[in-house]
């Protein structure tokens, strides 16, 4: 299958690329990015790096250029991780953050769905967060504007899939904290994420493996929480598949 990875230079995206290069069911990995995407380290002997191609995109708001469309054509699935995270959004203009999180995603889904193969559904896996709120009337105590804005992204994706049924299938993943090498669990994070769900943390390899599995084998649920993704990952991920490094 042909998989498009967006946000491939990021923390989660790097692990998605690493596991996708090891996955035999995936024959082509297109990293759509404004920067070159490097082959991750610790790939393992079974990885096929020749499957990876970076497709350069600088303007994420306009219809994608023909050269880009040509590379994306016939994609079976996309894992979308492009966003300004809450931590990185703190010192940024909120209009700019909204443009990146909301407008780029809308434009991306529209472009990708139009280029997908017509003989089977196009699968779009969106990486969101545990505290995101879809109900735009709900008063929120902290990070209200950001959480509601990410909720609007989710609402758009869900509505888009309904409008394009059965050609587009979507899944929204809702991780809390994402632990991994260099990203240890923290006490503060455990307290915060516990407020939103029983499973505050997921390992980055589990999240990446679960999202890839949804692309390869099909979407089981529209909204997936950490425990759902850990259950999927437990079926496909072996101990040696985890990104090497400190495990908490
Ligand atoms: N990390 C966590 O603990 C955590 C927890 C829960 C949910 N999440 C969610 O998971 C997703 C991925 O998070 P992450 O930690 O992997 O984020 P990250 O490391 O900050 O990566 C963000 C990605 O988005 C791209 N991006 C950001 N601004 C862009 C722009 N203006 N134009 C083009 N590309 C842009 C970055 O590309 P460049 O390299 O080109 O900037 C990078 O590939 C996000 O939706 C996040 O909210 C993360």
PDB file of N, CA and C in Angstrom, residues 1 16-30 39-40 42-53:
ATOM      1  N   UNK A   1       0.829  -1.195   0.000  1.00  0.00           N
ATOM      2  CA  UNK A   1       0.000   0.000   0.000  1.00  0.00           C
ATOM      3  C   UNK A   1       0.871   1.254   0.000  1.00  0.00           C
ATOM      4  N   UNK A  16       6.575   6.870  13.191  1.00  0.00           N
ATOM      5  CA  UNK A  16       5.694   6.319  12.147  1.00  0.00           C
ATOM      6  C   UNK A  16       6.537   5.946  10.921  1.00  0.00           C
ATOM      7  N   UNK A  17       7.458   6.812  10.540  1.00  0.00           N
ATOM      8  CA  UNK A  17       8.328   6.523   9.380  1.00  0.00           C
ATOM      9  C   UNK A  17       9.165   5.269   9.679  1.00  0.00           C
ATOM     10  N   UNK A  18       9.753   5.208  10.869  1.00  0.00           N
ATOM     11  CA  UNK A  18      10.623   4.064  11.214  1.00  0.00           C
ATOM     12  C   UNK A  18       9.852   2.740  11.109  1.00  0.00           C
ATOM     13  N   UNK A  19       8.649   2.708  11.678  1.00  0.00           N
ATOM     14  CA  UNK A  19       7.880   1.455  11.656  1.00  0.00           C
ATOM     15  C   UNK A  19       7.293   1.174  10.270  1.00  0.00           C
ATOM     16  N   UNK A  20       6.954   2.218   9.533  1.00  0.00           N
ATOM     17  CA  UNK A  20       6.402   2.017   8.179  1.00  0.00           C
ATOM     18  C   UNK A  20       7.467   1.414   7.261  1.00  0.00           C
ATOM     19  N   UNK A  21       8.720   1.811   7.446  1.00  0.00           N
ATOM     20  CA  UNK A  21       9.798   1.275   6.601  1.00  0.00           C
ATOM     21  C   UNK A  21      10.053  -0.199   6.913  1.00  0.00           C
ATOM     22  N   UNK A  22       9.636  -0.640   8.095  1.00  0.00           N
ATOM     23  CA  UNK A  22       9.812  -2.057   8.474  1.00  0.00           C
ATOM     24  C   UNK A  22       8.592  -2.899   8.109  1.00  0.00           C
ATOM     25  N   UNK A  23       7.506  -2.254   7.717  1.00  0.00           N
ATOM     26  CA  UNK A  23       6.239  -2.963   7.525  1.00  0.00           C
ATOM     27  C   UNK A  23       6.109  -3.427   6.068  1.00  0.00           C
ATOM     28  N   UNK A  24       6.037  -4.730   5.890  1.00  0.00           N
ATOM     29  CA  UNK A  24       6.033  -5.319   4.534  1.00  0.00           C
ATOM     30  C   UNK A  24       4.779  -4.954   3.741  1.00  0.00           C
ATOM     31  N   UNK A  25       3.669  -4.685   4.462  1.00  0.00           N
ATOM     32  CA  UNK A  25       2.415  -4.368   3.759  1.00  0.00           C
ATOM     33  C   UNK A  25       2.475  -2.990   3.094  1.00  0.00           C
ATOM     34  N   UNK A  26       3.432  -2.177   3.523  1.00  0.00           N
ATOM     35  CA  UNK A  26       3.551  -0.822   2.966  1.00  0.00           C
ATOM     36  C   UNK A  26       4.676  -0.812   1.933  1.00  0.00           C
ATOM     37  N   UNK A  27       4.323  -0.483   0.711  1.00  0.00           N
ATOM     38  CA  UNK A  27       5.309  -0.544  -0.378  1.00  0.00           C
ATOM     39  C   UNK A  27       5.877   0.838  -0.711  1.00  0.00           C
ATOM     40  N   UNK A  28       5.157   1.886  -0.317  1.00  0.00           N
ATOM     41  CA  UNK A  28       5.622   3.249  -0.614  1.00  0.00           C
ATOM     42  C   UNK A  28       5.271   4.167   0.555  1.00  0.00           C
ATOM     43  N   UNK A  29       6.267   4.921   1.019  1.00  0.00           N
ATOM     44  CA  UNK A  29       6.055   5.871   2.117  1.00  0.00           C
ATOM     45  C   UNK A  29       6.383   7.269   1.590  1.00  0.00           C
ATOM     46  N   UNK A  30       5.345   8.077   1.433  1.00  0.00           N
ATOM     47  CA  UNK A  30       5.531   9.438   0.930  1.00  0.00           C
ATOM     48  C   UNK A  30       5.445  10.391   2.115  1.00  0.00           C
ATOM     49  N   UNK A  39      16.064   9.430   7.068  1.00  0.00           N
ATOM     50  CA  UNK A  39      15.788   8.045   7.467  1.00  0.00           C
ATOM     51  C   UNK A  39      16.074   7.945   8.971  1.00  0.00           C
ATOM     52  N   UNK A  40      15.102   7.504   9.762  1.00  0.00           N
ATOM     53  CA  UNK A  40      15.330   7.428  11.213  1.00  0.00           C
ATOM     54  C   UNK A  40      16.427   6.416  11.564  1.00  0.00           C
ATOM     55  N   UNK A  42      18.094   3.398  14.125  1.00  0.00           N
ATOM     56  CA  UNK A  42      17.570   2.173  14.750  1.00  0.00           C
ATOM     57  C   UNK A  42      16.472   1.525  13.911  1.00  0.00           C
ATOM     58  N   UNK A  43      16.715   1.453  12.608  1.00  0.00           N
ATOM     59  CA  UNK A  43      15.673   0.942  11.721  1.00  0.00           C
ATOM     60  C   UNK A  43      15.454  -0.559  11.855  1.00  0.00           C
ATOM     61  N   UNK A  44      16.520  -1.306  12.033  1.00  0.00           N
ATOM     62  CA  UNK A  44      16.425  -2.762  12.020  1.00  0.00           C
ATOM     63  C   UNK A  44      16.729  -3.286  10.639  1.00  0.00           C
ATOM     64  N   UNK A  45      17.200  -4.539  10.599  1.00  0.00           N
ATOM     65  CA  UNK A  45      17.677  -5.118   9.341  1.00  0.00           C
ATOM     66  C   UNK A  45      16.563  -5.305   8.326  1.00  0.00           C
ATOM     67  N   UNK A  46      15.305  -5.435   8.810  1.00  0.00           N
ATOM     68  CA  UNK A  46      14.197  -5.709   7.891  1.00  0.00           C
ATOM     69  C   UNK A  46      13.634  -4.450   7.230  1.00  0.00           C
ATOM     70  N   UNK A  47      14.180  -3.287   7.553  1.00  0.00           N
ATOM     71  CA  UNK A  47      13.626  -2.037   6.998  1.00  0.00           C
ATOM     72  C   UNK A  47      14.066  -1.843   5.549  1.00  0.00           C
ATOM     73  N   UNK A  48      13.155  -1.294   4.761  1.00  0.00           N
ATOM     74  CA  UNK A  48      13.468  -1.007   3.359  1.00  0.00           C
ATOM     75  C   UNK A  48      13.421   0.515   3.165  1.00  0.00           C
ATOM     76  N   UNK A  49      14.598   1.129   3.191  1.00  0.00           N
ATOM     77  CA  UNK A  49      14.655   2.594   3.122  1.00  0.00           C
ATOM     78  C   UNK A  49      14.328   3.111   1.714  1.00  0.00           C
ATOM     79  N   UNK A  50      14.401   2.230   0.720  1.00  0.00           N
ATOM     80  CA  UNK A  50      14.110   2.678  -0.650  1.00  0.00           C
ATOM     81  C   UNK A  50      12.628   3.035  -0.821  1.00  0.00           C
ATOM     82  N   UNK A  51      11.786   2.658   0.155  1.00  0.00           N
ATOM     83  CA  UNK A  51      10.348   2.965   0.063  1.00  0.00           C
ATOM     84  C   UNK A  51      10.065   4.436   0.384  1.00  0.00           C
ATOM     85  N   UNK A  52      11.034   5.114   1.051  1.00  0.00           N
ATOM     86  CA  UNK A  52      10.778   6.473   1.551  1.00  0.00           C
ATOM     87  C   UNK A  52      11.109   7.551   0.526  1.00  0.00           C
ATOM     88  N   UNK A  53      10.161   8.437   0.328  1.00  0.00           N
ATOM     89  CA  UNK A  53      10.409   9.585  -0.550  1.00  0.00           C
ATOM     90  C   UNK A  53       9.814  10.839   0.104  1.00  0.00           C
TER      91      UNK A  53
END
